[in-house]
Amino acid sequence: MSLSLKSSNPNLVETRADIPRHVAIVMDGNGRWAKKRFMPRFFGHKAGVDSLVKTVLACADRGIDYLTVYAFSSENWKRPTEEVTGLMGLVLVAVAKYLTKLADKGVRIVIVGDRNQVSDKLRQAWEQAESLTKDNTRITLSVCFNYGGRWDIVQAARAAMQAGVKPEELDETKLASFMSLAHAPDPDLFIRTGGELRVSNFLLWQAAYSEFVFTDCLWPDFGEAELDAALASFARRDRRFGGVKDAPAASLQSA
Ligand code: IPE
Ligand code: IPE
Ligand code: MG
């Protein structure tokens, strides 16, 4: 990424080169947001859906091509049955409420995660969202649901074996082609709301060189101002990918 066009105002993101192509978000803090309002956790999840819809449209407006969000982790099954059931039901409500709007706004929706454990109804809602939006090109929203970074690596390894890939043929590019986010470049910017400083099994493979922004903002409070602050922080980063800035790379042979 070229940083030579950086503005003297650090909060102004003014060049396309400084805009991440792919943003990933751990949408955390819904429960605490609801608790602060003396409401059940579900109230926070519901507000979180509205936040997601606003954020995907804000990302599209800013020229971001891919937004990937963590909606339900492989570990979230450990939550009380009532909360898990509520979250599954919320997906159906969200699809009914927002699918047409997102489709009309040019959003392509892709669902990422293990679909085996979810109900037929939910699988059908995912399929409906994907098929209705498959030809959209403005922004790709990947919703990670029943997803874990470790699950993804294991399923990719299995898929590669099933496809007959020989051990000597397997390299990073080959394995990446079987990963569940093979339709997107690696995330440039990884945001986690809710104040926790951890990855919680999100994008373990893909975030190898992502830039991280952690914010105390609870997910239902996340909006354009917080997105722009994260983008401004990203624009100030010096991404070296292991290299040295402005120096020619040595070839492997000369090492
Ligand atoms: C994130 O918010 C949403 C999901 C994990 C589904 P949380 O529900 O984890 O909210 P907190 O972290 O308890 O506040
Ligand atoms: C991560 O949040 C998962 C999602 C946002 C979907 P959690 O709330 O589940 O993560 P931990 O338990 O704080 O690590
Ligand atoms: Mg949480």
Coordinates of C-alpha atoms and ligand atoms in Angstrom, one line a residue:
M1 CA 0.0 0.0 0.0
S2 CA 1.3 3.4 -0.9
L3 CA 1.3 5.9 2.0
S4 CA 2.9 8.7 0.1
L5 CA -0.5 10.4 -0.5
K6 CA -1.3 10.7 3.1
S7 CA -3.1 13.8 4.2
S8 CA -1.7 16.2 6.8
N9 CA -5.1 15.7 8.6
P10 CA -4.8 12.2 10.1
N11 CA -8.6 11.9 10.3
L12 CA -9.1 12.5 6.6
V13 CA -9.0 9.5 4.4
E14 CA -8.6 11.0 1.0
T15 CA -7.0 8.5 -1.3
R16 CA -8.2 5.2 -2.6
A17 CA -4.7 3.7 -1.9
D18 CA -5.3 4.2 1.8
I19 CA -8.8 2.5 1.8
P20 CA -8.7 -1.2 2.8
R21 CA -10.0 -3.5 0.1
H22 CA -11.3 -5.9 2.7
V23 CA -12.5 -5.1 6.3
A24 CA -13.2 -7.8 8.8
I25 CA -15.2 -7.1 12.0
V26 CA -15.7 -9.0 15.3
M27 CA -19.1 -7.6 16.2
D28 CA -18.7 -7.9 20.0
G29 CA -20.5 -6.2 22.9
N30 CA -24.2 -6.7 22.1
G31 CA -24.9 -8.4 25.5
R32 CA -23.2 -5.6 27.5
W33 CA -25.0 -2.9 25.4
A34 CA -28.3 -4.5 26.4
K35 CA -27.3 -4.9 30.1
K36 CA -26.4 -1.2 30.3
R37 CA -30.1 -0.6 29.4
F38 CA -31.4 -3.2 31.8
M39 CA -32.7 -5.2 28.9
P40 CA -32.2 -8.9 28.0
R41 CA -29.1 -9.8 25.8
F42 CA -31.4 -10.5 22.9
F43 CA -32.2 -6.8 22.7
G44 CA -28.5 -6.1 22.1
H45 CA -28.3 -8.7 19.3
K46 CA -31.3 -7.2 17.6
A47 CA -29.7 -3.7 17.7
G48 CA -26.5 -5.4 16.4
V49 CA -28.3 -6.4 13.2
D50 CA -29.3 -2.7 12.6
S51 CA -25.7 -1.8 13.2
L52 CA -24.5 -4.4 10.6
V53 CA -26.8 -3.1 7.9
K54 CA -25.7 0.5 8.5
T55 CA -22.0 -0.6 8.5
V56 CA -22.2 -2.6 5.2
L57 CA -23.7 0.4 3.4
A58 CA -21.2 2.8 4.9
C59 CA -18.4 0.5 3.8
A60 CA -19.8 0.4 0.3
D61 CA -20.0 4.2 0.2
R62 CA -16.3 4.4 1.1
G63 CA -15.2 2.1 -1.7
I64 CA -14.5 -1.0 0.5
D65 CA -15.0 -4.1 -1.7
Y66 CA -15.3 -6.8 1.0
L67 CA -16.8 -6.7 4.5
T68 CA -16.5 -9.9 6.6
V69 CA -18.3 -10.1 9.9
Y70 CA -18.2 -12.6 12.8
A71 CA -21.9 -13.3 13.7
F72 CA -21.8 -16.6 15.5
S73 CA -18.6 -18.5 16.4
S74 CA -18.1 -22.3 16.7
E75 CA -17.8 -21.6 20.4
N76 CA -21.0 -19.6 20.8
W77 CA -22.9 -22.9 21.1
K78 CA -21.7 -22.8 24.8
R79 CA -24.2 -20.1 25.5
P80 CA -27.5 -20.7 27.2
T81 CA -30.0 -22.5 24.9
E82 CA -32.4 -19.5 25.0
E83 CA -29.7 -17.2 23.6
V84 CA -28.6 -19.6 20.9
T85 CA -32.2 -20.2 19.8
G86 CA -32.8 -16.4 19.9
L87 CA -29.8 -15.8 17.6
M88 CA -30.9 -18.4 15.1
G89 CA -34.4 -16.9 15.0
L90 CA -32.9 -13.4 14.6
V91 CA -31.2 -14.5 11.4
L92 CA -34.6 -15.4 9.9
V93 CA -36.0 -12.0 11.1
A94 CA -33.0 -10.1 9.7
V95 CA -33.2 -11.8 6.3
A96 CA -37.0 -11.1 6.1
K97 CA -36.4 -7.5 7.2
Y98 CA -33.3 -6.5 5.3
L99 CA -32.6 -8.8 2.4
T100 CA -34.4 -6.9 -0.3
K101 CA -32.9 -3.6 0.9
L102 CA -29.4 -5.0 0.8
A103 CA -30.0 -6.7 -2.6
D104 CA -31.3 -3.4 -4.0
K105 CA -28.2 -1.6 -2.7
G106 CA -25.9 -3.9 -4.6
V107 CA -24.7 -6.1 -1.7
R108 CA -23.6 -9.6 -2.5
I109 CA -24.1 -11.9 0.5
V110 CA -22.0 -15.0 1.2
I111 CA -22.5 -17.1 4.2
V112 CA -19.3 -18.7 5.6
G113 CA -19.3 -21.5 8.2
D114 CA -20.4 -25.0 9.0
R115 CA -24.0 -25.3 7.7
N116 CA -24.4 -28.9 8.9
Q117 CA -25.4 -28.0 12.5
V118 CA -28.0 -25.4 11.7
S119 CA -31.7 -26.0 11.0
D120 CA -33.2 -26.5 7.5
K121 CA -35.0 -23.2 7.8
L122 CA -31.8 -21.3 8.5
R123 CA -30.0 -23.0 5.6
Q124 CA -32.9 -22.1 3.3
A125 CA -32.7 -18.4 4.5
W126 CA -28.9 -18.4 3.8
E127 CA -29.5 -19.9 0.3
Q128 CA -32.2 -17.4 -0.4
A129 CA -29.9 -14.5 0.6
E130 CA -27.0 -15.9 -1.5
S131 CA -29.0 -16.6 -4.6
L132 CA -30.9 -13.3 -4.6
T133 CA -27.6 -11.3 -4.3
K134 CA -25.2 -13.5 -6.3
D135 CA -24.8 -11.1 -9.2
N136 CA -24.3 -8.0 -7.1
T137 CA -20.9 -6.3 -7.4
R138 CA -20.9 -3.2 -5.2
I139 CA -19.6 -4.9 -2.0
T140 CA -19.4 -8.5 -0.8
L141 CA -20.7 -9.1 2.7
S142 CA -19.4 -12.4 4.1
V143 CA -21.3 -13.4 7.2
C144 CA -19.4 -15.9 9.3
F145 CA -21.9 -18.0 11.1
N146 CA -21.1 -21.2 13.0
Y147 CA -17.6 -20.3 11.9
G148 CA -14.2 -20.8 13.6
G149 CA -10.7 -20.2 12.1
R150 CA -9.6 -23.6 13.2
W151 CA -12.7 -25.2 11.7
D152 CA -11.9 -23.4 8.4
I153 CA -8.3 -24.7 8.3
V154 CA -9.5 -28.3 9.0
Q155 CA -12.3 -28.2 6.4
A156 CA -9.8 -26.8 3.8
A157 CA -7.3 -29.6 4.5
R158 CA -10.1 -32.2 4.3
A159 CA -11.4 -30.7 1.0
A160 CA -7.9 -30.7 -0.4
M161 CA -7.5 -34.3 0.4
Q162 CA -10.9 -35.2 -1.0
A163 CA -9.9 -33.4 -4.2
G164 CA -6.9 -35.7 -4.5
V165 CA -4.2 -33.0 -3.8
K166 CA -1.0 -34.8 -3.1
P167 CA 1.1 -33.8 -0.1
E168 CA 3.9 -32.5 -2.3
E169 CA 1.4 -30.4 -4.3
L170 CA 0.1 -28.6 -1.1
D171 CA 1.4 -25.2 -0.6
E172 CA -0.1 -22.0 0.9
T173 CA -1.8 -20.9 -2.3
K174 CA -3.3 -24.4 -2.8
L175 CA -4.6 -24.7 0.7
A176 CA -6.0 -21.1 0.6
S177 CA -8.0 -22.0 -2.5
F178 CA -10.0 -24.5 -0.3
M179 CA -10.5 -22.0 2.6
S180 CA -14.0 -20.7 3.1
L181 CA -13.0 -17.1 2.2
A182 CA -11.3 -18.0 -1.0
H183 CA -13.7 -15.6 -2.8
A184 CA -12.1 -12.6 -1.0
P185 CA -8.5 -11.3 -0.7
D186 CA -7.0 -11.4 2.8
P187 CA -8.5 -8.8 5.1
D188 CA -6.4 -5.5 5.3
L189 CA -8.1 -4.2 8.3
F190 CA -9.4 -6.3 11.3
I191 CA -11.7 -4.4 13.7
R192 CA -12.9 -5.8 17.1
T193 CA -15.5 -3.8 19.0
G194 CA -16.5 -4.4 22.6
G195 CA -13.1 -3.8 24.2
E196 CA -11.7 -7.4 24.3
L197 CA -8.1 -7.7 23.0
R198 CA -8.4 -11.1 21.4
V199 CA -9.1 -12.8 18.1
S200 CA -11.6 -15.5 19.5
N201 CA -10.9 -17.9 16.6
F202 CA -11.8 -15.5 13.8
L203 CA -9.8 -15.6 10.5
L204 CA -6.7 -17.3 11.9
W205 CA -5.3 -18.0 8.5
Q206 CA -6.4 -14.9 6.6
A207 CA -5.4 -12.3 9.2
A208 CA -1.7 -13.1 9.0
Y209 CA -0.9 -9.6 7.8
S210 CA -4.1 -7.7 8.8
E211 CA -3.9 -4.4 10.6
F212 CA -5.8 -4.5 13.9
V213 CA -8.0 -1.9 15.4
F214 CA -9.6 -2.6 18.8
T215 CA -12.2 -0.3 20.1
D216 CA -14.2 -0.2 23.4
C217 CA -17.3 0.9 21.4
L218 CA -20.0 -1.8 21.8
W219 CA -21.2 -3.2 18.5
P220 CA -24.7 -1.7 18.5
D221 CA -23.1 1.8 19.0
F222 CA -20.8 1.3 16.1
G223 CA -21.4 3.7 13.2
E224 CA -19.9 5.9 10.6
A225 CA -17.8 7.9 13.1
E226 CA -16.2 4.7 14.5
L227 CA -15.7 3.2 11.0
D228 CA -14.0 6.4 9.9
A229 CA -11.7 6.5 12.9
A230 CA -10.6 2.9 12.2
L231 CA -10.0 3.8 8.5
A232 CA -8.0 6.8 9.6
S233 CA -5.9 4.6 11.8
F234 CA -5.4 2.1 9.0
A235 CA -4.3 4.9 6.6
R236 CA -1.5 5.8 9.1
R237 CA -0.1 2.2 9.3
D238 CA 3.2 1.3 7.6
R239 CA 2.5 -2.1 6.2
R240 CA 5.8 -3.9 5.6
F241 CA 4.7 -7.6 5.3
G242 CA 8.0 -8.7 6.8
G243 CA 10.1 -6.6 4.4
V244 CA 12.0 -3.4 4.8
K245 CA 10.5 -0.2 3.5
D246 CA 12.0 1.2 0.3
A247 CA 14.7 -1.5 0.1
P248 CA 15.0 -4.1 -2.7
A249 CA 14.0 -7.7 -1.7
A250 CA 16.8 -10.3 -1.6
S251 CA 16.1 -13.4 -3.5
L252 CA 15.8 -16.7 -1.5
Q253 CA 18.9 -18.1 -3.2
S254 CA 21.2 -15.3 -1.9
A255 CA 20.2 -16.1 1.7
Ligands
IPE1 C1 -21.4 -10.5 20.1 O1 -21.9 -9.9 21.3 C2 -22.5 -11.2 19.4 C3 -22.3 -12.7 19.4 C4 -21.3 -13.3 19.9 C5 -23.4 -13.4 18.8 P1 -21.9 -10.7 22.7 O2 -23.2 -11.4 22.8 O3 -20.7 -11.5 22.8 O4 -21.9 -9.5 23.7 P2 -21.0 -9.4 25.0 O5 -19.6 -9.6 24.6 O6 -21.5 -10.4 26.0 O7 -21.3 -8.0 25.5
IPE2 C1 -16.7 -13.4 19.3 O1 -17.2 -12.9 20.5 C2 -17.7 -14.0 18.4 C3 -18.6 -13.1 17.8 C4 -18.6 -11.8 17.9 C5 -19.6 -13.7 16.9 P1 -17.4 -13.7 21.8 O2 -18.1 -12.8 22.7 O3 -18.0 -15.0 21.6 O4 -15.9 -13.9 22.2 P2 -15.2 -14.2 23.6 O5 -16.0 -15.2 24.3 O6 -15.3 -12.9 24.4 O7 -13.8 -14.6 23.3
MG3 MG -18.8 -11.1 23.5

